[in-house]
Amino acid sequence: MDRERLLSHLEGDERLEMARVIDGAERALERTEPVWTDFFDPRLRELAIEILRQAPEVRALSYGGHRKAERQRLVLIPSFYLTESIEPELEFFRIRPDKPTKLSHRDVLGSVIGLGIRREKIGDILIADQEAQIVVAGEVAPAISQGLMEVGRTKVQVEAIDPEELAIAPERVKEIRTTVSSLRLDAVASLGYGVSRTRMAREIKGERLKINWQTIKDPDHAVRVGDILSMRGRGRVVVYEITGKSKKGRIGLILHRLY
């Protein structure tokens, strides 16, 4: 593979992660067997798939454990490899507190990382009323089943489950029809999240908002149809459609806010 050509448009952490993907693809070709990546967020996953499209001798398939999985692993295989023989290297656990309490995503994640497990080995964490569920890479499953005894200060019981037992919450969508003077990020995001433009500009400069899972620090950044805005704890906003311009030059916009 022409590594320099494939990585030429990337820098920093993204370049490092994609170099690892190329290393994995080369191992898959050399050994003629599947090679698994760590869990990627949608941004890194799209980058990896885009790079591998330029290497037709290798294919990449995504596995996150459920149909709405945000974090997914890629399995890299030679293009001739039979996909039917691939067993997803994922494990699933239910985490239940010993006494009635609601577990938080932050506490579950922190407790799992506290076992010495890297974030990249952890997939989605799903929070239900009296339990949490977690998807992890198969190679770290023993550490969780044997070592996770507390979440925060709450004692918990950990049980392996089948993927069909995951409690996938239905996604609620609120449609927002509005107009903006421009497609600046601060203008669109303020309408999507229902806060003032001044406050949203501060949030953006504070690196608390992402577009397509990539941090954007410039309030002037122009959004496009299909962009997904996300803020921790506040859900996502999808730039769903541009409906045209009014006589006064304002841009008609349809946003979908996902809860």
XYZ file of N, CA and C in Angstrom:
777
model
N 0.839 -1.196 0.000
C 0.000 0.000 0.000
C 0.878 1.251 0.000
N 0.432 2.274 -0.710
C 1.165 3.535 -0.749
C 0.793 4.355 0.483
N 1.480 4.098 1.579
C 1.150 4.686 2.869
C 1.158 6.218 2.825
N 2.177 6.804 2.245
C 2.291 8.263 2.242
C 1.137 8.905 1.462
N 0.767 8.294 0.365
C -0.346 8.841 -0.420
C -1.651 8.738 0.359
N -1.876 7.617 1.014
C -3.122 7.412 1.738
C -3.246 8.323 2.957
N -2.116 8.708 3.547
C -2.138 9.515 4.771
C -1.822 10.981 4.527
N -1.605 11.371 3.292
C -1.086 12.709 2.999
C -2.003 13.839 3.457
N -3.307 13.606 3.530
C -4.252 14.668 3.889
C -4.549 14.714 5.385
N -3.874 13.874 6.174
C -4.156 13.794 7.601
C -2.965 14.265 8.419
N -3.247 14.643 9.660
C -2.177 15.010 10.576
C -2.603 14.697 12.007
N -1.657 14.770 12.929
C -1.959 14.575 14.344
C -2.487 13.189 14.659
N -3.456 13.146 15.600
C -3.998 11.867 16.059
C -4.685 11.092 14.940
N -5.345 11.815 14.025
C -6.035 11.120 12.938
C -5.037 10.395 12.046
N -3.914 11.022 11.769
C -2.883 10.359 10.960
C -2.351 9.122 11.673
N -2.130 9.240 12.984
C -1.628 8.103 13.757
C -2.618 6.943 13.746
N -3.911 7.250 13.954
C -4.923 6.189 13.971
C -5.034 5.519 12.608
N -4.990 6.297 11.547
C -5.132 5.712 10.214
C -3.879 4.938 9.805
N -2.724 5.330 10.329
C -1.515 4.531 10.093
C -1.682 3.142 10.704
N -2.337 3.081 11.869
C -2.601 1.784 12.499
C -3.575 0.962 11.664
N -4.549 1.630 11.067
C -5.489 0.914 10.195
C -4.743 0.309 9.009
N -3.838 1.065 8.421
C -3.062 0.547 7.283
C -2.189 -0.617 7.728
N -1.586 -0.491 8.923
C -0.805 -1.619 9.449
C -1.679 -2.867 9.566
N -2.900 -2.690 10.073
C -3.806 -3.816 10.216
C -4.197 -4.410 8.878
N -4.431 -3.550 7.891
C -4.786 -4.032 6.559
C -3.639 -4.841 5.953
N -2.425 -4.385 6.157
C -1.264 -5.117 5.624
C -1.104 -6.470 6.316
N -1.392 -6.527 7.636
C -1.330 -7.814 8.343
C -2.413 -8.761 7.831
N -3.616 -8.205 7.575
C -4.707 -9.046 7.057
C -4.323 -9.676 5.721
N -3.662 -8.902 4.872
C -3.236 -9.420 3.575
C -2.120 -10.451 3.732
N -1.182 -10.147 4.611
C -0.033 -11.036 4.791
C -0.454 -12.379 5.378
N -1.367 -12.335 6.357
C -1.767 -13.556 7.057
C -3.006 -14.215 6.457
N -3.675 -13.507 5.548
C -4.928 -13.976 4.946
C -5.947 -14.329 6.019
N -6.139 -13.376 6.960
C -7.092 -13.586 8.033
C -7.612 -12.234 8.520
N -8.757 -12.221 9.210
C -9.315 -10.955 9.689
C -8.415 -10.315 10.747
N -8.339 -8.991 10.702
C -7.641 -8.207 11.714
C -8.609 -7.147 12.222
N -8.763 -7.069 13.546
C -9.728 -6.146 14.143
C -9.052 -4.867 14.595
N -9.729 -3.736 14.371
C -9.281 -2.464 14.912
C -9.865 -2.280 16.309
N -9.463 -1.187 16.965
C -10.145 -0.761 18.176
C -11.514 -0.187 17.801
N -12.279 0.246 18.802
C -13.540 0.936 18.535
C -13.244 2.343 18.014
N -13.973 2.728 16.982
C -13.864 4.072 16.415
C -15.180 4.814 16.591
N -15.092 6.134 16.772
C -16.297 6.951 16.665
C -16.614 7.124 15.182
N -17.780 7.665 14.820
C -18.144 7.742 13.400
C -17.145 8.507 12.541
N -16.536 9.544 13.083
C -15.556 10.319 12.319
C -14.372 9.447 11.901
N -13.745 8.762 12.851
C -12.591 7.932 12.528
C -12.984 6.751 11.643
N -14.188 6.228 11.880
C -14.630 5.103 11.054
C -14.778 5.523 9.595
N -15.339 6.695 9.358
C -15.486 7.179 7.989
C -14.123 7.407 7.342
N -13.180 7.960 8.112
C -11.832 8.162 7.580
C -11.205 6.836 7.172
N -11.342 5.836 8.044
C -10.746 4.535 7.755
C -11.357 3.912 6.508
N -12.667 3.964 6.401
C -13.337 3.367 5.242
C -12.955 4.113 3.967
N -12.835 5.444 4.062
C -12.426 6.241 2.899
C -11.027 5.851 2.434
N -10.112 5.665 3.372
C -8.740 5.274 3.023
C -8.726 3.886 2.394
N -9.476 2.963 2.981
C -9.438 1.590 2.494
C -10.137 1.426 1.150
N -10.994 2.366 0.794
C -11.589 2.324 -0.553
C -10.510 2.477 -1.628
N -9.411 3.105 -1.254
C -8.321 3.303 -2.205
C -7.364 2.116 -2.237
N -7.684 1.100 -1.468
C -6.884 -0.127 -1.439
C -7.827 -1.297 -1.718
N -8.179 -1.541 -2.982
C -9.233 -2.515 -3.317
C -8.920 -3.943 -2.903
N -7.681 -4.225 -2.550
C -7.350 -5.587 -2.142
C -7.813 -5.900 -0.718
N -8.302 -4.868 -0.013
C -8.750 -5.039 1.367
C -10.177 -4.516 1.510
N -10.969 -5.191 2.341
C -12.305 -4.690 2.682
C -12.404 -4.436 4.174
N -13.329 -3.565 4.552
C -13.569 -3.282 5.966
C -15.050 -3.422 6.259
N -15.384 -4.137 7.326
C -16.758 -4.284 7.788
C -16.853 -3.715 9.197
N -18.004 -3.134 9.530
C -18.193 -2.492 10.834
C -19.065 -3.349 11.743
N -18.686 -3.417 13.014
C -19.463 -4.141 14.019
C -19.492 -3.328 15.313
N -20.694 -3.011 15.782
C -20.814 -2.284 17.044
C -21.720 -2.980 18.038
N -22.346 -4.079 17.616
C -23.176 -4.845 18.528
C -24.664 -4.592 18.400
N -25.043 -3.439 17.828
C -26.471 -3.169 17.609
C -26.605 -2.151 16.476
N -27.812 -2.027 15.954
C -28.039 -1.276 14.720
C -27.753 0.216 14.857
N -27.822 0.757 16.074
C -27.600 2.191 16.276
C -26.241 2.482 16.899
N -25.364 1.529 16.896
C -24.091 1.689 17.601
C -23.318 2.895 17.085
N -22.909 3.739 18.000
C -22.098 4.909 17.647
C -20.633 4.515 17.523
N -20.154 3.760 18.491
C -18.769 3.303 18.466
C -18.735 1.882 17.892
N -17.895 1.681 16.873
C -17.835 0.386 16.204
C -16.388 0.005 15.925
N -16.168 -1.307 15.875
C -14.875 -1.835 15.440
C -14.960 -2.147 13.952
N -13.834 -2.055 13.289
C -13.732 -2.514 11.911
C -12.988 -3.846 11.908
N -13.415 -4.729 11.044
C -12.625 -5.924 10.780
C -12.089 -5.782 9.356
N -10.794 -5.938 9.222
C -10.103 -5.763 7.942
C -9.822 -7.143 7.368
N -10.252 -7.362 6.132
C -10.116 -8.683 5.519
C -9.658 -8.541 4.072
N -8.949 -9.543 3.563
C -8.650 -9.555 2.127
C -9.949 -9.542 1.328
N -9.934 -8.946 0.176
C -11.166 -8.760 -0.601
C -11.835 -10.076 -0.972
N -11.087 -11.162 -1.030
C -11.657 -12.455 -1.423
C -12.165 -13.254 -0.230
N -12.011 -12.747 0.962
C -12.338 -13.499 2.176
C -13.848 -13.662 2.325
N -14.299 -14.827 2.771
C -15.726 -15.084 2.955
C -16.216 -14.432 4.246
N -17.124 -13.479 4.123
C -17.594 -12.751 5.303
C -18.428 -13.629 6.232
N -19.019 -14.708 5.683
C -19.861 -15.583 6.498
C -19.079 -16.253 7.626
N -17.777 -16.335 7.476
C -16.967 -17.033 8.479
C -16.465 -16.109 9.589
N -16.830 -14.839 9.534
C -16.338 -13.869 10.525
C -17.204 -13.923 11.777
N -16.567 -14.059 12.920
C -17.246 -14.008 14.209
C -16.894 -12.675 14.868
N -17.871 -11.803 15.079
C -17.569 -10.497 15.688
C -16.880 -10.651 17.040
N -15.753 -10.001 17.212
C -14.997 -10.075 18.459
C -15.498 -9.005 19.426
N -16.748 -9.189 19.845
C -17.402 -8.290 20.788
C -17.986 -9.111 21.927
N -18.026 -8.499 23.103
C -18.693 -9.120 24.246
C -19.633 -8.091 24.874
N -20.672 -8.599 25.545
C -21.736 -7.745 26.058
C -21.978 -8.059 27.530
N -22.147 -7.009 28.330
C -22.349 -7.213 29.764
C -23.496 -6.351 30.276
N -24.193 -6.911 31.262
C -25.187 -6.164 32.034
C -24.572 -5.846 33.392
N -24.721 -4.603 33.832
C -24.169 -4.160 35.113
C -25.330 -3.708 35.981
N -25.555 -4.404 37.099
C -26.688 -4.092 37.968
C -26.196 -3.710 39.358
N -26.679 -2.599 39.890
C -26.282 -2.208 41.250
C -26.921 -3.126 42.283
N -26.222 -3.317 43.414
C -26.760 -4.165 44.484
C -27.967 -3.526 45.155
N -28.046 -2.184 45.143
C -29.195 -1.493 45.721
C -29.758 -0.539 44.681
N -31.065 -0.224 44.751
C -31.682 0.609 43.719
C -30.974 1.963 43.561
N -30.431 2.189 42.411
C -29.789 3.466 42.083
C -29.607 3.530 40.580
N -29.509 4.727 40.046
C -29.331 4.893 38.604
C -27.856 5.103 38.315
N -27.292 4.231 37.515
C -25.897 4.354 37.137
C -25.759 5.396 36.032
N -24.670 6.130 36.045
C -24.445 7.131 35.006
C -23.409 6.628 34.008
N -23.510 7.130 32.780
C -22.552 6.785 31.728
C -21.130 7.121 32.186
N -20.970 8.290 32.782
C -19.644 8.738 33.213
C -19.046 7.792 34.253
N -19.851 7.393 35.238
C -19.339 6.517 36.291
C -19.005 5.131 35.753
N -19.846 4.604 34.862
C -19.564 3.291 34.285
C -18.261 3.340 33.493
N -18.141 4.347 32.631
C -16.926 4.473 31.821
C -15.694 4.617 32.712
N -15.781 5.481 33.719
C -14.639 5.687 34.598
C -14.242 4.431 35.341
N -15.218 3.648 35.776
C -14.925 2.421 36.522
C -14.285 1.367 35.626
N -14.730 1.287 34.378
C -14.134 0.313 33.449
C -12.713 0.726 33.095
N -12.511 2.007 32.826
C -11.151 2.487 32.545
C -10.257 2.288 33.766
N -10.848 2.406 34.965
C -10.095 2.189 36.191
C -9.546 0.782 36.330
N -10.076 -0.157 35.560
C -9.551 -1.534 35.560
C -8.294 -1.658 34.706
N -7.897 -0.546 34.070
C -6.739 -0.580 33.181
C -7.100 -0.844 31.733
N -8.394 -0.729 31.406
C -8.863 -0.956 30.032
C -8.866 0.371 29.284
N -8.253 0.396 28.125
C -8.206 1.630 27.331
C -9.582 1.963 26.761
N -9.845 3.255 26.601
C -11.124 3.709 26.041
C -11.390 3.094 24.681
N -10.341 2.871 23.916
C -10.496 2.336 22.565
C -11.008 0.900 22.536
N -11.006 0.232 23.686
C -11.518 -1.140 23.773
C -12.970 -1.191 24.244
N -13.556 -0.004 24.442
C -14.914 0.086 24.971
C -15.837 0.650 23.905
N -16.930 -0.047 23.647
C -17.915 0.422 22.684
C -18.985 1.259 23.353
N -20.214 1.073 22.941
C -21.323 1.847 23.501
C -21.628 1.418 24.932
N -22.043 2.399 25.725
C -22.558 2.155 27.074
C -24.017 2.596 27.080
N -24.911 1.688 27.404
C -26.342 1.959 27.379
C -26.859 2.016 28.811
N -27.580 3.069 29.138
C -28.084 3.261 30.497
C -29.591 3.031 30.514
N -30.033 2.103 31.349
C -31.465 1.849 31.552
C -31.835 2.282 32.969
N -33.067 1.997 33.393
C -33.552 2.481 34.690
C -32.695 2.010 35.856
N -32.473 0.723 35.961
C -31.762 0.176 37.118
C -30.556 -0.657 36.703
N -30.008 -0.383 35.544
C -28.843 -1.132 35.102
C -28.138 -0.374 33.984
N -26.946 -0.838 33.664
C -26.222 -0.352 32.492
C -25.805 -1.563 31.671
N -25.603 -1.355 30.403
C -25.117 -2.412 29.524
C -23.931 -1.844 28.749
N -22.981 -2.705 28.451
C -21.762 -2.230 27.823
C -21.294 -3.216 26.763
N -20.776 -2.685 25.674
C -20.186 -3.477 24.597
C -18.674 -3.257 24.655
N -17.920 -4.341 24.633
C -16.462 -4.214 24.716
C -15.806 -5.151 23.713
N -14.514 -4.903 23.466
C -13.725 -5.814 22.644
C -13.560 -7.136 23.377
N -13.605 -8.220 22.622
C -13.553 -9.538 23.238
C -12.339 -9.759 24.115
N -11.208 -9.147 23.748
C -9.975 -9.411 24.482
C -9.950 -8.810 25.887
N -10.854 -7.864 26.178
C -10.860 -7.278 27.532
C -12.027 -7.800 28.373
N -12.826 -8.695 27.816
C -13.991 -9.204 28.549
C -13.632 -9.849 29.886
N -12.568 -10.661 29.977
C -12.257 -11.264 31.287
C -11.970 -10.230 32.369
N -11.342 -9.117 32.001
C -11.039 -8.083 32.995
C -12.312 -7.488 33.571
N -13.351 -7.377 32.757
C -14.616 -6.817 33.234
C -15.385 -7.848 34.061
N -15.509 -9.055 33.540
C -16.296 -10.070 34.249
C -15.680 -10.424 35.604
N -14.353 -10.327 35.716
C -13.682 -10.718 36.957
C -13.344 -9.525 37.854
N -13.212 -8.327 37.252
C -12.690 -7.216 38.033
C -13.653 -6.093 38.346
N -14.768 -5.977 37.606
C -15.676 -4.855 37.833
C -16.638 -5.194 38.975
N -16.386 -4.619 40.139
C -17.208 -4.893 41.316
C -17.928 -3.661 41.834
N -17.470 -2.482 41.398
C -18.090 -1.237 41.824
C -18.171 -0.277 40.651
N -19.224 0.525 40.631
C -19.340 1.666 39.726
C -19.491 2.886 40.610
N -18.497 3.767 40.565
C -18.468 4.834 41.545
C -18.285 4.212 42.916
N -19.199 4.495 43.823
C -19.156 3.881 45.153
C -20.224 2.815 45.330
N -20.862 2.444 44.225
C -21.955 1.465 44.287
C -21.455 0.086 43.896
N -21.704 -0.891 44.748
C -21.337 -2.270 44.408
C -22.278 -2.783 43.323
N -21.728 -3.541 42.376
C -22.517 -4.001 41.232
C -22.264 -5.479 40.966
N -23.224 -6.067 40.248
C -23.103 -7.423 39.736
C -22.974 -7.343 38.218
N -22.052 -8.106 37.669
C -21.791 -8.086 36.229
C -22.165 -9.433 35.633
N -22.902 -9.388 34.526
C -23.394 -10.617 33.896
C -23.213 -10.513 32.384
N -22.645 -11.534 31.786
C -22.537 -11.588 30.321
C -23.921 -11.810 29.724
N -24.219 -11.105 28.641
C -25.521 -11.228 27.978
C -25.330 -11.395 26.477
N -26.395 -11.783 25.794
C -26.396 -11.863 24.335
C -26.706 -10.486 23.751
N -26.246 -10.209 22.538
C -26.523 -8.898 21.931
C -28.015 -8.599 21.796
N -28.834 -9.651 21.672
C -30.278 -9.441 21.551
C -30.899 -8.880 22.819
N -30.171 -8.949 23.933
C -30.684 -8.453 25.206
C -30.380 -6.972 25.431
N -29.637 -6.355 24.524
C -29.325 -4.942 24.686
C -30.607 -4.111 24.628
N -30.716 -3.159 25.525
C -31.903 -2.291 25.596
C -31.657 -1.051 24.751
N -32.026 -1.137 23.489
C -31.800 -0.026 22.574
C -32.988 0.930 22.673
N -32.746 2.112 23.184
C -33.833 3.081 23.356
C -34.262 3.637 22.001
N -35.567 3.760 21.780
C -36.017 4.393 20.538
C -35.577 5.846 20.510
N -35.136 6.303 19.361
C -34.641 7.672 19.233
C -35.804 8.614 18.955
N -35.881 9.685 19.751
C -36.915 10.697 19.540
C -36.362 11.795 18.652
N -37.182 12.252 17.722
C -36.757 13.280 16.773
C -37.693 14.480 16.870
N -37.126 15.641 17.076
C -37.889 16.891 17.047
C -37.490 17.658 15.800
N -38.457 17.931 14.936
C -38.165 18.680 13.712
C -38.246 20.177 13.985
N -37.241 20.898 13.549
C -37.185 22.344 13.730
C -37.126 22.990 12.349
N -38.155 23.756 12.013
C -38.175 24.501 10.750
C -37.881 25.963 11.078
N -36.854 26.503 10.468
C -36.421 27.847 10.836
C -35.736 28.509 9.647
N -35.287 29.737 9.855
C -34.487 30.439 8.850
C -33.268 31.038 9.526
N -32.197 31.161 8.773
C -30.963 31.760 9.270
C -30.426 32.737 8.226
N -29.665 33.721 8.699
C -29.062 34.675 7.775
C -27.869 34.072 7.050
N -27.229 33.084 7.686
C -26.100 32.380 7.071
C -26.004 30.999 7.700
N -25.179 30.144 7.115
C -25.015 28.778 7.628
C -23.829 28.672 8.580
N -23.533 29.760 9.266
C -22.491 29.727 10.296
C -22.858 28.724 11.388
N -21.846 28.082 11.916
C -22.064 27.061 12.938
C -22.773 27.621 14.164
N -22.358 28.788 14.643
C -22.986 29.308 15.867
C -24.454 29.638 15.645
N -24.796 30.109 14.442
C -26.193 30.445 14.152
C -27.059 29.189 14.090
N -26.585 28.181 13.385
C -27.370 26.953 13.212
C -27.468 26.190 14.536
N -26.344 26.062 15.238
C -26.340 25.299 16.489
C -27.189 25.966 17.560
N -27.206 27.293 17.597
C -28.012 27.979 18.611
C -29.491 27.687 18.415
N -29.930 27.604 17.161
C -31.322 27.275 16.872
C -31.613 25.807 17.176
N -30.672 24.938 16.848
C -30.879 23.507 17.081
C -30.964 23.152 18.550
N -30.154 23.824 19.367
C -30.118 23.509 20.794
C -30.926 24.480 21.650
N -31.522 25.506 21.022
C -32.399 26.414 21.746
C -31.688 27.292 22.758
N -30.484 27.769 22.407
C -29.758 28.698 23.273
C -29.373 29.927 22.451
N -28.917 30.970 23.129
C -28.548 32.190 22.419
C -27.303 31.957 21.561
N -27.186 32.762 20.529
C -26.024 32.632 19.642
C -24.730 32.974 20.383
N -24.799 33.949 21.286
C -23.614 34.324 22.065
C -23.137 33.163 22.921
N -24.095 32.506 23.592
C -23.720 31.361 24.427
C -23.162 30.229 23.587
N -23.775 29.984 22.430
C -23.295 28.898 21.586
C -21.885 29.186 21.080
N -21.601 30.438 20.764
C -20.244 30.791 20.325
C -19.231 30.455 21.425
N -19.606 30.709 22.687
C -18.716 30.359 23.799
C -18.523 28.850 23.894
N -19.608 28.104 23.710
C -19.515 26.642 23.766
C -18.574 26.120 22.675
N -18.678 26.701 21.496
C -17.842 26.266 20.377
C -16.371 26.580 20.656
N -16.105 27.797 21.103
C -14.719 28.175 21.401
C -14.155 27.359 22.559
N -15.032 26.901 23.445
C -14.608 26.044 24.546
C -14.485 24.579 24.167
N -14.638 24.268 22.877
C -14.464 22.919 22.322
C -15.471 21.927 22.888
N -16.698 22.406 23.124
C -17.733 21.523 23.663
C -18.737 21.074 22.605
N -18.525 21.455 21.355
C -19.418 21.038 20.275
C -18.598 20.385 19.177
N -19.166 19.333 18.592
C -18.482 18.632 17.501
C -19.369 18.600 16.260
N -18.741 18.577 15.123
C -19.436 18.326 13.855
C -18.904 17.018 13.303
N -19.819 16.086 13.061
C -19.427 14.771 12.556
C -18.329 14.175 13.430
N -18.478 14.368 14.751
C -17.588 13.813 15.768
C -16.170 14.378 15.695
N -16.047 15.555 15.127
C -14.758 16.247 15.095
C -14.938 17.615 15.749
N -14.076 17.948 16.705
C -14.187 19.228 17.395
C -13.896 20.377 16.444
N -14.805 21.351 16.431
C -14.644 22.564 15.621
C -14.628 23.751 16.579
N -13.590 24.592 16.489
C -13.442 25.703 17.435
C -13.839 27.048 16.831
N -14.225 27.047 15.568
C -14.514 28.296 14.862
C -16.019 28.503 14.721
N -16.599 29.503 15.394
C -18.040 29.766 15.244
C -18.443 30.111 13.818
N -17.485 30.574 12.998
C -17.775 30.947 11.606
C -17.880 29.747 10.674
N -17.490 28.580 11.151
C -17.461 27.389 10.298
C -18.820 27.181 9.620
N -18.809 26.932 8.319
C -20.058 26.753 7.562
C -20.524 25.301 7.641
N -21.789 25.103 8.004
C -22.348 23.752 8.048
C -22.976 23.409 6.712
N -23.146 22.111 6.489
C -23.735 21.616 5.239
C -24.834 20.606 5.547
N -25.670 20.361 4.568
C -26.706 19.341 4.728
C -26.041 17.994 5.020
N -26.571 17.293 6.004
C -26.017 16.009 6.401
C -25.084 16.081 7.582
N -24.626 17.294 7.937
C -23.755 17.432 9.102
C -24.495 17.037 10.372
N -23.785 16.414 11.295
C -24.337 16.032 12.588
C -23.595 16.809 13.676
N -24.325 17.639 14.399
C -23.759 18.391 15.510
C -24.022 17.602 16.783
N -23.059 17.565 17.673
C -23.249 16.819 18.914
C -22.612 17.561 20.080
N -23.328 17.509 21.223
C -22.830 18.066 22.481
C -23.112 17.048 23.577
N -22.101 16.767 24.407
C -22.262 15.786 25.464
C -23.410 16.182 26.391
N -24.369 15.273 26.571
C -25.483 15.513 27.459
C -26.632 16.280 26.842
N -26.473 16.735 25.579
C -27.537 17.527 24.954
C -28.010 16.939 23.634
N -27.545 15.738 23.322
C -28.026 15.078 22.122
C -27.369 15.589 20.854
N -28.016 15.292 19.745
C -27.466 15.638 18.426
C -28.465 16.469 17.645
N -27.928 17.233 16.723
C -28.741 17.995 15.781
C -28.243 17.673 14.379
N -29.155 17.233 13.521
C -28.820 16.912 12.135
C -29.290 18.050 11.230
N -28.388 18.530 10.392
C -28.769 19.520 9.375
C -29.444 18.728 8.259
N -30.777 18.697 8.305
C -31.523 17.751 7.481
C -31.777 18.261 6.062
N -32.144 19.534 5.920
C -32.505 20.038 4.592
C -32.397 21.554 4.545
N -31.946 22.070 3.401
C -32.024 23.502 3.100
C -33.184 23.691 2.131
N -34.147 24.493 2.516
C -35.389 24.587 1.734
C -35.408 25.756 0.753
N -34.368 26.571 0.728
C -34.323 27.693 -0.217
C -34.090 29.015 0.486
N -34.251 30.108 -0.269
C -34.043 31.450 0.274
C -35.328 32.264 0.193
N -35.515 33.097 1.211
C -36.672 33.996 1.206
C -36.347 35.227 0.370
N -37.352 36.064 0.159
C -37.133 37.292 -0.611
C -36.141 38.214 0.081
N -36.041 38.086 1.388
C -35.100 38.918 2.136
C -33.723 38.260 2.266
N -33.547 37.125 1.595
C -32.240 36.488 1.571
C -31.951 35.535 2.705
N -32.950 35.242 3.563
C -32.720 34.297 4.654
C -32.826 32.862 4.136
N -32.070 31.992 4.728
C -31.971 30.606 4.268
C -32.930 29.733 5.071
N -33.836 29.051 4.364
C -34.751 28.123 5.033
C -34.034 26.841 5.403
N -34.310 26.353 6.607
C -33.555 25.231 7.129
C -34.477 24.287 7.901
N -34.263 22.974 7.726
C -34.927 21.974 8.564
C -33.848 21.250 9.350
N -33.973 21.285 10.675
C -33.076 20.585 11.570
C -33.811 19.457 12.268
N -33.130 18.369 12.523
C -33.688 17.286 13.329
C -32.860 17.178 14.600
N -33.509 17.404 15.730
C -32.827 17.231 17.000
C -33.149 15.850 17.546
N -32.109 15.077 17.838
C -32.252 13.696 18.279
C -31.981 13.617 19.769
N -32.884 12.914 20.489
C -32.746 12.781 21.935
C -32.426 11.344 22.303
